Amino acid sequence: MPYRLGDDVDDYCIKCKRITNHAIVSLMAEDPAKVRCRTCYNDHDFRRCEIPPSKKDLKKMQLFNEVLAGSGAPPAAEDAAPAEPDDAAKPAKKSKKK
Ligand SMILES: [Zn+2]
């Protein structure tokens, strides 16, 4: 069933923070491209009722990723980097002394 400008579609409104009735204000390939909330008259891209992640969720995910990245690599790299040149030079001297 083709959409037409001005048709009602359900979509998620970021301002109302819920699914509301929207009027189609622009179409792309017979799909709604932009819609206007019937409740608050906010225009936005049609998101097919998908609820976007909130800023809080994005921040949580970022923190989580930073913790994951921070706990693993840096300490190991610090330990390994200064030690390697010494270890490479010492074995030769030690074996001579023995
Ligand atoms: Zn709204």
PDB file of C-alpha atoms in Angstrom, residues 47-88:
ATOM      1  CA  ARG A  47      12.441   5.988  12.041  1.00  0.00           C
ATOM      2  CA  ARG A  48       9.994   3.120  11.558  1.00  0.00           C
ATOM      3  CA  CYS A  49       8.985   3.188  15.226  1.00  0.00           C
ATOM      4  CA  GLU A  50      12.536   2.340  16.278  1.00  0.00           C
ATOM      5  CA  ILE A  51      13.370   3.981  19.571  1.00  0.00           C
ATOM      6  CA  PRO A  52      16.801   5.639  19.356  1.00  0.00           C
ATOM      7  CA  PRO A  53      19.266   4.976  22.196  1.00  0.00           C
ATOM      8  CA  SER A  54      19.104   7.771  24.738  1.00  0.00           C
ATOM      9  CA  LYS A  55      22.129   9.946  25.509  1.00  0.00           C
ATOM     10  CA  LYS A  56      22.408   8.196  28.871  1.00  0.00           C
ATOM     11  CA  ASP A  57      22.639   4.814  27.194  1.00  0.00           C
ATOM     12  CA  LEU A  58      25.267   6.080  24.770  1.00  0.00           C
ATOM     13  CA  LYS A  59      27.328   7.443  27.685  1.00  0.00           C
ATOM     14  CA  LYS A  60      27.062   4.154  29.556  1.00  0.00           C
ATOM     15  CA  MET A  61      28.234   2.244  26.504  1.00  0.00           C
ATOM     16  CA  GLN A  62      31.143   4.638  26.035  1.00  0.00           C
ATOM     17  CA  LEU A  63      32.229   4.260  29.660  1.00  0.00           C
ATOM     18  CA  PHE A  64      31.900   0.498  29.407  1.00  0.00           C
ATOM     19  CA  ASN A  65      34.101   0.417  26.316  1.00  0.00           C
ATOM     20  CA  GLU A  66      36.677   2.704  27.951  1.00  0.00           C
ATOM     21  CA  VAL A  67      36.864   0.400  30.971  1.00  0.00           C
ATOM     22  CA  LEU A  68      37.266  -2.601  28.740  1.00  0.00           C
ATOM     23  CA  ALA A  69      40.016  -0.933  26.741  1.00  0.00           C
ATOM     24  CA  GLY A  70      41.767   0.466  29.842  1.00  0.00           C
ATOM     25  CA  SER A  71      41.912  -2.722  31.927  1.00  0.00           C
ATOM     26  CA  GLY A  72      43.738  -4.828  29.356  1.00  0.00           C
ATOM     27  CA  ALA A  73      46.516  -3.377  27.231  1.00  0.00           C
ATOM     28  CA  PRO A  74      48.318  -0.394  28.870  1.00  0.00           C
ATOM     29  CA  PRO A  75      49.793  -2.049  32.040  1.00  0.00           C
ATOM     30  CA  ALA A  76      51.103  -5.031  30.087  1.00  0.00           C
ATOM     31  CA  ALA A  77      52.717  -2.752  27.537  1.00  0.00           C
ATOM     32  CA  GLU A  78      54.483  -0.713  30.261  1.00  0.00           C
ATOM     33  CA  ASP A  79      55.928  -3.819  31.878  1.00  0.00           C
ATOM     34  CA  ALA A  80      57.079  -5.344  28.660  1.00  0.00           C
ATOM     35  CA  ALA A  81      58.628  -2.381  26.863  1.00  0.00           C
ATOM     36  CA  PRO A  82      61.483  -1.335  29.274  1.00  0.00           C
ATOM     37  CA  ALA A  83      62.354  -4.918  30.214  1.00  0.00           C
ATOM     38  CA  GLU A  84      62.981  -6.316  26.781  1.00  0.00           C
ATOM     39  CA  PRO A  85      66.234  -4.514  25.880  1.00  0.00           C
ATOM     40  CA  ASP A  86      67.867  -5.517  29.221  1.00  0.00           C
ATOM     41  CA  ASP A  87      66.810  -9.115  28.905  1.00  0.00           C
ATOM     42  CA  ALA A  88      68.222  -9.266  25.418  1.00  0.00           C
TER      43      ALA A  88
END
